[in-house]
């Protein structure tokens, strides 16, 4: 099936069906914040400004990569990126494979006309890396004026996708190759099933600059692919993966660079819990897409403003002036 038809299926299914994990959660409900009823700071002291891979963000948020390569993506990407520009936060593009295969669809990814200043991440799947030279990847990033490349790791998705690329042999070497040679910083992201301690330990030996955990508890890509294929799968497979809170804690143990907490982040308080576990930023995908569908760029901005306001309040209530100061002010109770 052509990449574009598949992308359209993904978009339609994500928007029309319940594609969240069924029973498994992010485990954020197991993270207890150390409430300080004497925070000894002023709410107005809370400063969310964060630097990520050389760019300043006004709040520590990146909208995770979703669409590109199909006509529908043009408005979605521009609406979301415009809201990100207004808020001074980061924005991720969907997989650029479609434009690497056919340069004519590059315009469905281009957002610099509405988002000239923010951090923008390009995106490519880990199993595709071997198909492209460094020059081709550089060109794809240049065409959208991206600041960095996010490589997505999606073994669970590919395993359930009928036409999935299931040969993951040599992927770590490919990540190391691209991260060491590309002129832009490279980071890795899962797509909703999490990154473990063991994988983070291997990734830490490469030149990647950040890890975006995209853990379990939010959107399940196993679910999207099973629904698309009309496959009956077990609840256990639907819910496969490492809960986001656990994935953050595991990655933090071995990875010294920035960690993006993502996969099922649904409130500013989830974000504060992620900071407590050692994350530096958060990522959100599906709820932002839904806000865009309901009310365009303004809807996205309103949705994210609420997250930011609650993040500010949450930090105040644990007496932390910055996301960094939140680290350790609470813990994961198992
Ligand atoms: C419609 C849709 C398309 C997506 N496409 C991509 C993609 O092309 N590349 C990628 O790295 N992740 C992709 N993702 C995964 C998200 O970036 C994110 O990892 C996942 O949805 C979990 O976050 P959430 O629980 O906040 O939705 C997509 C997600 C959605 C909902």
CSV table of C-alpha atoms and ligand atoms in Angstrom, one decimal:
chain,number,residue,atom,x,y,z
A,1,UNK,CA,0.0,0.0,0.0
A,2,UNK,CA,1.3,3.5,-0.8
A,3,UNK,CA,2.7,5.4,2.1
A,4,UNK,CA,0.1,8.2,1.6
A,5,UNK,CA,-2.9,5.8,1.8
A,6,UNK,CA,-1.4,4.4,5.0
A,7,UNK,CA,-0.9,7.8,6.5
A,8,UNK,CA,-4.5,8.7,5.7
A,9,UNK,CA,-5.7,5.5,7.4
A,10,UNK,CA,-3.7,6.3,10.5
A,11,UNK,CA,-5.1,9.8,10.7
A,12,UNK,CA,-8.7,8.6,10.2
A,13,UNK,CA,-8.4,5.8,12.8
A,14,UNK,CA,-6.6,8.0,15.4
A,15,UNK,CA,-9.4,10.5,15.1
A,16,UNK,CA,-12.4,8.3,14.9
A,17,UNK,CA,-11.6,5.3,17.1
A,18,UNK,CA,-10.6,4.8,20.7
A,19,UNK,CA,-6.9,4.1,20.3
A,20,UNK,CA,-5.7,4.7,23.8
A,21,UNK,CA,-4.3,1.9,26.0
A,22,UNK,CA,-7.1,-0.2,27.5
A,23,UNK,CA,-5.9,-1.1,31.0
A,24,UNK,CA,-2.3,-0.1,31.2
A,25,UNK,CA,-1.7,3.4,32.4
A,26,UNK,CA,1.2,5.9,32.2
A,27,UNK,CA,1.8,5.1,36.0
A,28,UNK,CA,1.6,8.9,36.7
A,29,UNK,CA,-1.1,8.0,39.2
A,30,UNK,CA,1.6,6.2,41.1
A,31,UNK,CA,3.8,9.3,41.2
A,32,UNK,CA,3.0,11.3,44.4
A,33,UNK,CA,4.0,14.9,44.3
A,34,UNK,CA,5.5,16.3,47.5
A,35,UNK,CA,3.0,19.0,48.1
A,36,UNK,CA,4.5,22.0,50.0
A,37,UNK,CA,1.8,23.9,51.7
A,38,UNK,CA,4.5,26.4,52.5
A,39,UNK,CA,6.1,26.6,49.1
A,40,UNK,CA,8.2,29.7,50.1
A,41,UNK,CA,8.1,31.1,46.5
A,42,UNK,CA,5.7,33.4,44.7
A,43,UNK,CA,3.6,31.7,41.9
A,44,UNK,CA,4.9,34.5,39.6
A,45,UNK,CA,8.5,33.2,40.3
A,46,UNK,CA,7.8,30.0,38.4
A,47,UNK,CA,9.9,30.2,35.2
A,48,UNK,CA,9.1,27.7,32.5
A,49,UNK,CA,11.8,28.9,30.0
A,50,UNK,CA,13.9,25.9,28.9
A,51,UNK,CA,16.7,25.5,26.4
A,52,UNK,CA,16.5,22.5,24.1
A,53,UNK,CA,19.2,21.6,21.6
A,54,UNK,CA,20.3,25.2,21.3
A,55,UNK,CA,16.9,26.8,21.1
A,56,UNK,CA,14.9,28.6,23.7
A,57,UNK,CA,11.4,27.4,24.5
A,58,UNK,CA,9.0,29.6,26.5
A,59,UNK,CA,7.6,26.5,28.1
A,60,UNK,CA,9.1,23.0,28.1
A,61,UNK,CA,6.8,21.4,25.6
A,62,UNK,CA,7.2,19.9,22.1
A,63,UNK,CA,4.1,18.8,20.2
A,64,UNK,CA,5.2,15.3,19.1
A,65,UNK,CA,5.4,14.6,15.4
A,66,UNK,CA,2.3,13.3,13.7
A,67,UNK,CA,1.5,14.1,10.0
A,68,UNK,CA,3.0,14.9,6.7
A,69,UNK,CA,3.0,13.7,3.1
A,70,UNK,CA,-0.8,13.9,2.6
A,71,UNK,CA,-2.9,16.9,1.5
A,72,UNK,CA,-4.7,16.9,4.9
A,73,UNK,CA,-1.4,17.3,6.7
A,74,UNK,CA,-0.8,20.8,5.3
A,75,UNK,CA,-3.5,22.6,7.3
A,76,UNK,CA,-2.9,20.4,10.4
A,77,UNK,CA,0.8,21.1,10.5
A,78,UNK,CA,0.4,24.8,9.9
A,79,UNK,CA,-2.5,25.2,12.5
A,80,UNK,CA,-0.5,23.4,15.2
A,81,UNK,CA,2.8,25.1,14.3
A,82,UNK,CA,1.1,28.5,14.4
A,83,UNK,CA,-0.1,27.8,17.9
A,84,UNK,CA,3.4,26.6,18.9
A,85,UNK,CA,4.9,29.8,17.6
A,86,UNK,CA,2.4,31.9,19.6
A,87,UNK,CA,3.3,30.0,22.7
A,88,UNK,CA,7.1,29.8,22.0
A,89,UNK,CA,7.1,26.0,22.2
A,90,UNK,CA,8.6,23.2,20.0
A,91,UNK,CA,6.9,21.4,17.1
A,92,UNK,CA,7.6,18.0,15.6
A,93,UNK,CA,6.8,17.0,12.0
A,94,UNK,CA,5.5,13.6,11.1
A,95,UNK,CA,7.7,11.0,9.3
A,96,UNK,CA,9.4,12.6,6.3
A,97,UNK,CA,9.6,9.3,4.5
A,98,UNK,CA,6.9,10.4,2.1
A,99,UNK,CA,8.9,13.5,1.0
A,100,UNK,CA,12.2,11.5,0.9
A,101,UNK,CA,10.4,9.3,-1.7
A,102,UNK,CA,8.6,12.1,-3.5
A,103,UNK,CA,9.9,15.7,-3.0
A,104,UNK,CA,6.6,17.1,-4.4
A,105,UNK,CA,4.9,16.5,-1.1
A,106,UNK,CA,7.5,18.6,0.9
A,107,UNK,CA,5.0,21.5,1.1
A,108,UNK,CA,2.7,19.3,3.4
A,109,UNK,CA,5.4,19.6,6.0
A,110,UNK,CA,6.5,23.2,5.6
A,111,UNK,CA,5.6,25.4,8.5
A,112,UNK,CA,8.3,28.1,8.6
A,113,UNK,CA,5.9,30.7,7.0
A,114,UNK,CA,3.7,30.5,10.1
A,115,UNK,CA,6.4,29.4,12.6
A,116,UNK,CA,9.6,31.2,11.8
A,117,UNK,CA,11.3,31.1,15.2
A,118,UNK,CA,10.4,27.9,17.1
A,119,UNK,CA,12.2,24.7,17.5
A,120,UNK,CA,11.1,22.3,14.7
A,121,UNK,CA,12.1,18.6,14.6
A,122,UNK,CA,12.2,16.6,11.4
A,123,UNK,CA,11.3,12.9,11.6
A,124,UNK,CA,12.3,9.6,10.1
A,125,UNK,CA,11.8,5.9,11.1
A,126,UNK,CA,14.8,3.9,12.4
A,127,UNK,CA,14.3,1.1,9.8
A,128,UNK,CA,14.4,3.6,7.0
A,129,UNK,CA,17.8,5.1,7.9
A,130,UNK,CA,19.8,2.5,5.9
A,131,UNK,CA,17.9,3.6,2.8
A,132,UNK,CA,19.2,7.2,2.8
A,133,UNK,CA,22.6,8.9,2.7
A,134,UNK,CA,23.5,11.6,5.1
A,135,UNK,CA,23.2,14.1,2.2
A,136,UNK,CA,19.6,13.0,1.5
A,137,UNK,CA,18.6,13.3,5.2
A,138,UNK,CA,20.3,16.7,5.4
A,139,UNK,CA,18.3,17.9,2.3
A,140,UNK,CA,15.0,16.7,3.8
A,141,UNK,CA,15.8,18.7,7.0
A,142,UNK,CA,16.9,21.7,5.0
A,143,UNK,CA,13.7,21.7,2.9
A,144,UNK,CA,11.6,22.2,6.0
A,145,UNK,CA,14.2,24.2,7.9
A,146,UNK,CA,14.3,21.8,10.8
A,147,UNK,CA,16.5,22.4,13.8
A,148,UNK,CA,17.0,18.7,14.6
A,149,UNK,CA,16.1,15.2,13.5
A,150,UNK,CA,13.9,12.9,15.6
A,151,UNK,CA,14.4,9.2,14.7
A,152,UNK,CA,11.3,7.2,15.7
A,153,UNK,CA,11.7,3.6,17.1
A,154,UNK,CA,8.5,1.7,16.4
A,155,UNK,CA,9.1,-2.0,16.6
A,156,UNK,CA,5.7,-2.7,18.2
A,157,UNK,CA,3.9,-0.8,15.4
A,158,UNK,CA,5.8,-2.4,12.6
A,159,UNK,CA,5.2,-5.9,14.1
A,160,UNK,CA,1.4,-5.5,13.9
A,161,UNK,CA,1.3,-3.5,10.6
A,162,UNK,CA,0.4,-5.9,7.8
A,163,UNK,CA,3.1,-4.4,5.5
A,164,UNK,CA,5.4,-3.5,8.4
A,165,UNK,CA,9.2,-3.4,8.1
A,166,UNK,CA,10.2,-5.9,10.8
A,167,UNK,CA,13.9,-6.3,10.3
A,168,UNK,CA,15.4,-4.3,13.1
A,169,UNK,CA,18.9,-5.8,12.7
A,170,UNK,CA,21.6,-3.1,12.7
A,171,UNK,CA,19.3,-0.2,13.7
A,172,UNK,CA,21.5,0.9,16.6
A,173,UNK,CA,24.5,1.1,14.3
A,174,UNK,CA,22.4,3.2,11.9
A,175,UNK,CA,21.4,5.6,14.7
A,176,UNK,CA,25.1,5.9,15.7
A,177,UNK,CA,26.0,6.6,12.0
A,178,UNK,CA,23.4,9.3,11.5
A,179,UNK,CA,23.9,10.9,14.9
A,180,UNK,CA,27.7,11.2,14.4
A,181,UNK,CA,27.6,12.5,10.9
A,182,UNK,CA,24.5,14.8,10.6
A,183,UNK,CA,25.1,18.5,11.0
A,184,UNK,CA,21.9,18.9,13.0
A,185,UNK,CA,21.4,17.3,16.5
A,186,UNK,CA,19.7,13.9,16.5
A,187,UNK,CA,17.4,12.5,19.1
A,188,UNK,CA,15.3,9.4,19.3
A,189,UNK,CA,11.7,8.9,20.1
A,190,UNK,CA,9.4,5.9,20.5
A,191,UNK,CA,5.8,6.2,19.3
A,192,UNK,CA,3.9,5.2,22.4
A,193,UNK,CA,5.4,2.0,23.8
A,194,UNK,CA,8.4,3.3,25.7
A,195,UNK,CA,12.2,3.1,26.0
A,196,UNK,CA,13.8,0.9,28.6
A,197,UNK,CA,16.9,1.1,30.7
A,198,UNK,CA,18.7,-1.4,28.5
A,199,UNK,CA,18.0,0.4,25.3
A,200,UNK,CA,18.8,3.8,26.8
A,201,UNK,CA,22.1,2.4,27.9
A,202,UNK,CA,23.0,1.5,24.4
A,203,UNK,CA,21.7,4.8,23.0
A,204,UNK,CA,23.8,6.7,25.5
A,205,UNK,CA,26.9,5.3,23.8
A,206,UNK,CA,26.0,7.1,20.5
A,207,UNK,CA,26.0,10.8,19.7
A,208,UNK,CA,22.3,11.3,20.1
A,209,UNK,CA,21.5,14.5,22.0
A,210,UNK,CA,18.2,13.6,23.7
A,211,UNK,CA,15.7,10.8,24.3
A,212,UNK,CA,11.9,11.3,23.9
A,213,UNK,CA,10.5,8.3,25.8
A,214,UNK,CA,6.9,8.2,24.2
A,215,UNK,CA,5.9,5.6,26.7
A,216,UNK,CA,2.7,3.5,27.2
A,217,UNK,CA,-0.5,4.8,28.6
A,218,UNK,CA,-1.6,7.2,25.9
A,219,UNK,CA,-2.0,6.5,22.2
A,220,UNK,CA,-1.3,2.8,21.3
A,221,UNK,CA,0.2,2.3,17.8
A,222,UNK,CA,-0.4,-1.4,18.1
A,223,UNK,CA,-4.1,-0.5,18.5
A,224,UNK,CA,-4.1,1.7,15.4
A,225,UNK,CA,-2.4,-0.9,13.2
A,226,UNK,CA,-4.7,-3.7,14.5
A,227,UNK,CA,-7.8,-1.6,13.8
A,228,UNK,CA,-6.5,-0.7,10.4
A,229,UNK,CA,-5.8,-4.3,9.6
A,230,UNK,CA,-9.1,-5.5,11.1
A,231,UNK,CA,-7.0,-7.9,13.2
A,232,UNK,CA,-8.3,-9.3,16.5
A,233,UNK,CA,-5.5,-8.9,19.0
A,234,UNK,CA,-5.3,-9.7,22.8
A,235,UNK,CA,-5.7,-7.0,25.4
A,236,UNK,CA,-2.1,-7.7,26.4
A,237,UNK,CA,-0.7,-6.9,22.9
A,238,UNK,CA,-2.9,-3.8,22.6
A,239,UNK,CA,-1.5,-2.6,25.9
A,240,UNK,CA,2.1,-3.6,25.2
A,241,UNK,CA,4.9,-1.4,26.4
A,242,UNK,CA,6.6,0.4,29.3
A,243,UNK,CA,4.5,2.9,31.2
A,244,UNK,CA,5.7,6.5,30.6
A,245,UNK,CA,6.6,7.2,34.2
A,246,UNK,CA,8.7,4.1,34.4
A,247,UNK,CA,10.4,4.8,31.1
A,248,UNK,CA,11.4,8.3,32.2
A,249,UNK,CA,12.9,6.9,35.5
A,250,UNK,CA,14.7,4.1,33.6
A,251,UNK,CA,16.2,6.4,30.9
A,252,UNK,CA,17.2,9.0,33.6
A,253,UNK,CA,19.4,6.3,35.3
A,254,UNK,CA,21.7,6.0,32.3
A,255,UNK,CA,21.2,9.0,30.0
A,256,UNK,CA,22.7,12.3,31.0
A,257,UNK,CA,21.2,14.5,28.2
A,258,UNK,CA,17.7,16.0,28.0
A,259,UNK,CA,14.8,13.6,28.4
A,260,UNK,CA,11.4,14.4,26.9
A,261,UNK,CA,8.5,12.8,28.8
A,262,UNK,CA,5.7,11.8,26.5
A,263,UNK,CA,3.1,9.2,25.8
A,264,UNK,CA,-0.2,9.9,27.6
A,265,UNK,CA,0.7,13.2,29.0
A,266,UNK,CA,-2.7,14.8,29.5
A,267,UNK,CA,-2.4,17.5,32.0
A,268,UNK,CA,0.1,20.0,33.4
A,269,UNK,CA,0.2,17.9,36.6
A,270,UNK,CA,1.3,14.8,34.6
A,271,UNK,CA,4.1,17.1,33.3
A,272,UNK,CA,5.2,18.1,36.8
A,273,UNK,CA,5.3,14.4,37.8
A,274,UNK,CA,7.5,13.8,34.8
A,275,UNK,CA,9.8,16.6,35.9
A,276,UNK,CA,9.9,15.1,39.4
A,277,UNK,CA,11.2,11.9,37.8
A,278,UNK,CA,13.9,13.8,36.0
A,279,UNK,CA,12.4,14.7,32.6
A,280,UNK,CA,13.4,18.1,31.1
A,281,UNK,CA,10.5,18.6,28.8
A,282,UNK,CA,7.2,17.0,27.8
A,283,UNK,CA,5.6,15.9,24.5
A,284,UNK,CA,2.0,15.6,23.5
A,285,UNK,CA,0.4,14.3,20.3
A,286,UNK,CA,-3.1,13.0,19.9
A,287,UNK,CA,-5.0,15.5,22.1
A,288,UNK,CA,-3.3,18.4,20.2
A,289,UNK,CA,-4.5,16.9,16.9
A,290,UNK,CA,-8.0,16.6,18.3
A,291,UNK,CA,-8.0,20.2,19.5
A,292,UNK,CA,-6.8,21.2,16.0
A,293,UNK,CA,-9.7,19.3,14.4
A,294,UNK,CA,-12.2,20.9,16.7
A,295,UNK,CA,-11.1,24.5,16.6
A,296,UNK,CA,-8.0,25.0,14.4
A,297,UNK,CA,-5.0,26.9,15.6
A,298,UNK,CA,-6.9,28.7,18.3
A,299,UNK,CA,-8.2,25.4,19.7
A,300,UNK,CA,-4.6,24.1,19.9
A,301,UNK,CA,-3.4,27.2,21.6
A,302,UNK,CA,-6.2,27.1,24.2
A,303,UNK,CA,-5.6,23.4,24.9
A,304,UNK,CA,-1.9,24.0,25.4
A,305,UNK,CA,-2.4,27.2,27.4
A,306,UNK,CA,-4.3,25.1,30.0
A,307,UNK,CA,-1.5,22.6,30.2
A,308,UNK,CA,1.0,25.4,30.7
A,309,UNK,CA,-1.1,27.1,33.4
A,310,UNK,CA,-1.5,23.8,35.3
A,311,UNK,CA,2.2,23.1,34.9
A,312,UNK,CA,3.0,26.5,36.5
A,313,UNK,CA,0.6,25.8,39.4
A,314,UNK,CA,1.9,22.3,39.9
A,315,UNK,CA,5.5,23.5,40.1
A,316,UNK,CA,4.4,26.2,42.6
A,317,UNK,CA,2.7,23.7,44.8
A,318,UNK,CA,5.9,21.6,45.2
A,319,UNK,CA,7.9,24.8,45.7
A,320,UNK,CA,9.9,24.5,42.5
A,321,UNK,CA,10.7,27.7,40.5
A,322,UNK,CA,11.7,25.7,37.4
A,323,UNK,CA,11.2,22.2,35.9
A,324,UNK,CA,14.8,21.3,36.9
A,325,UNK,CA,14.1,22.2,40.6
A,326,UNK,CA,11.2,19.8,40.5
A,327,UNK,CA,13.5,16.8,40.2
A,328,UNK,CA,13.2,14.5,43.3
A,329,UNK,CA,10.2,16.4,44.8
A,330,UNK,CA,8.0,13.4,44.8
A,331,UNK,CA,8.5,9.7,43.8
A,332,UNK,CA,7.1,6.7,42.0
A,333,UNK,CA,5.4,4.4,44.5
A,334,UNK,CA,5.2,0.8,43.1
B,1,LIG,C1,-2.1,10.5,13.8
B,1,LIG,C2,-0.8,10.3,14.4
B,1,LIG,C3,0.3,10.2,13.6
B,1,LIG,C4,1.6,9.9,14.1
B,1,LIG,N1,2.7,9.9,13.2
B,1,LIG,C5,3.9,9.8,13.7
B,1,LIG,C6,5.1,9.9,12.9
B,1,LIG,O1,5.0,10.0,11.6
B,1,LIG,N2,6.3,9.8,13.4
B,1,LIG,C7,6.5,9.7,14.8
B,1,LIG,O2,7.6,9.7,15.3
B,1,LIG,N3,5.4,9.5,15.6
B,1,LIG,C8,4.2,9.6,15.1
B,1,LIG,N4,3.1,9.5,16.0
B,1,LIG,C9,3.3,9.2,17.4
B,1,LIG,C10,3.3,10.4,18.3
B,1,LIG,O3,4.4,11.3,18.0
B,1,LIG,C11,3.4,10.0,19.8
B,1,LIG,O4,4.6,9.3,20.0
B,1,LIG,C12,2.2,9.1,20.3
B,1,LIG,O5,1.0,9.5,19.7
B,1,LIG,C13,2.1,9.1,21.8
B,1,LIG,O6,1.8,10.4,22.3
B,1,LIG,P1,0.3,10.7,22.8
B,1,LIG,O7,-0.1,9.7,23.8
B,1,LIG,O8,0.4,12.1,23.4
B,1,LIG,O9,-0.6,10.7,21.6
B,1,LIG,C14,1.8,9.8,15.5
B,1,LIG,C15,0.7,9.9,16.3
B,1,LIG,C16,-0.6,10.2,15.8
B,1,LIG,C17,-1.7,10.3,16.8
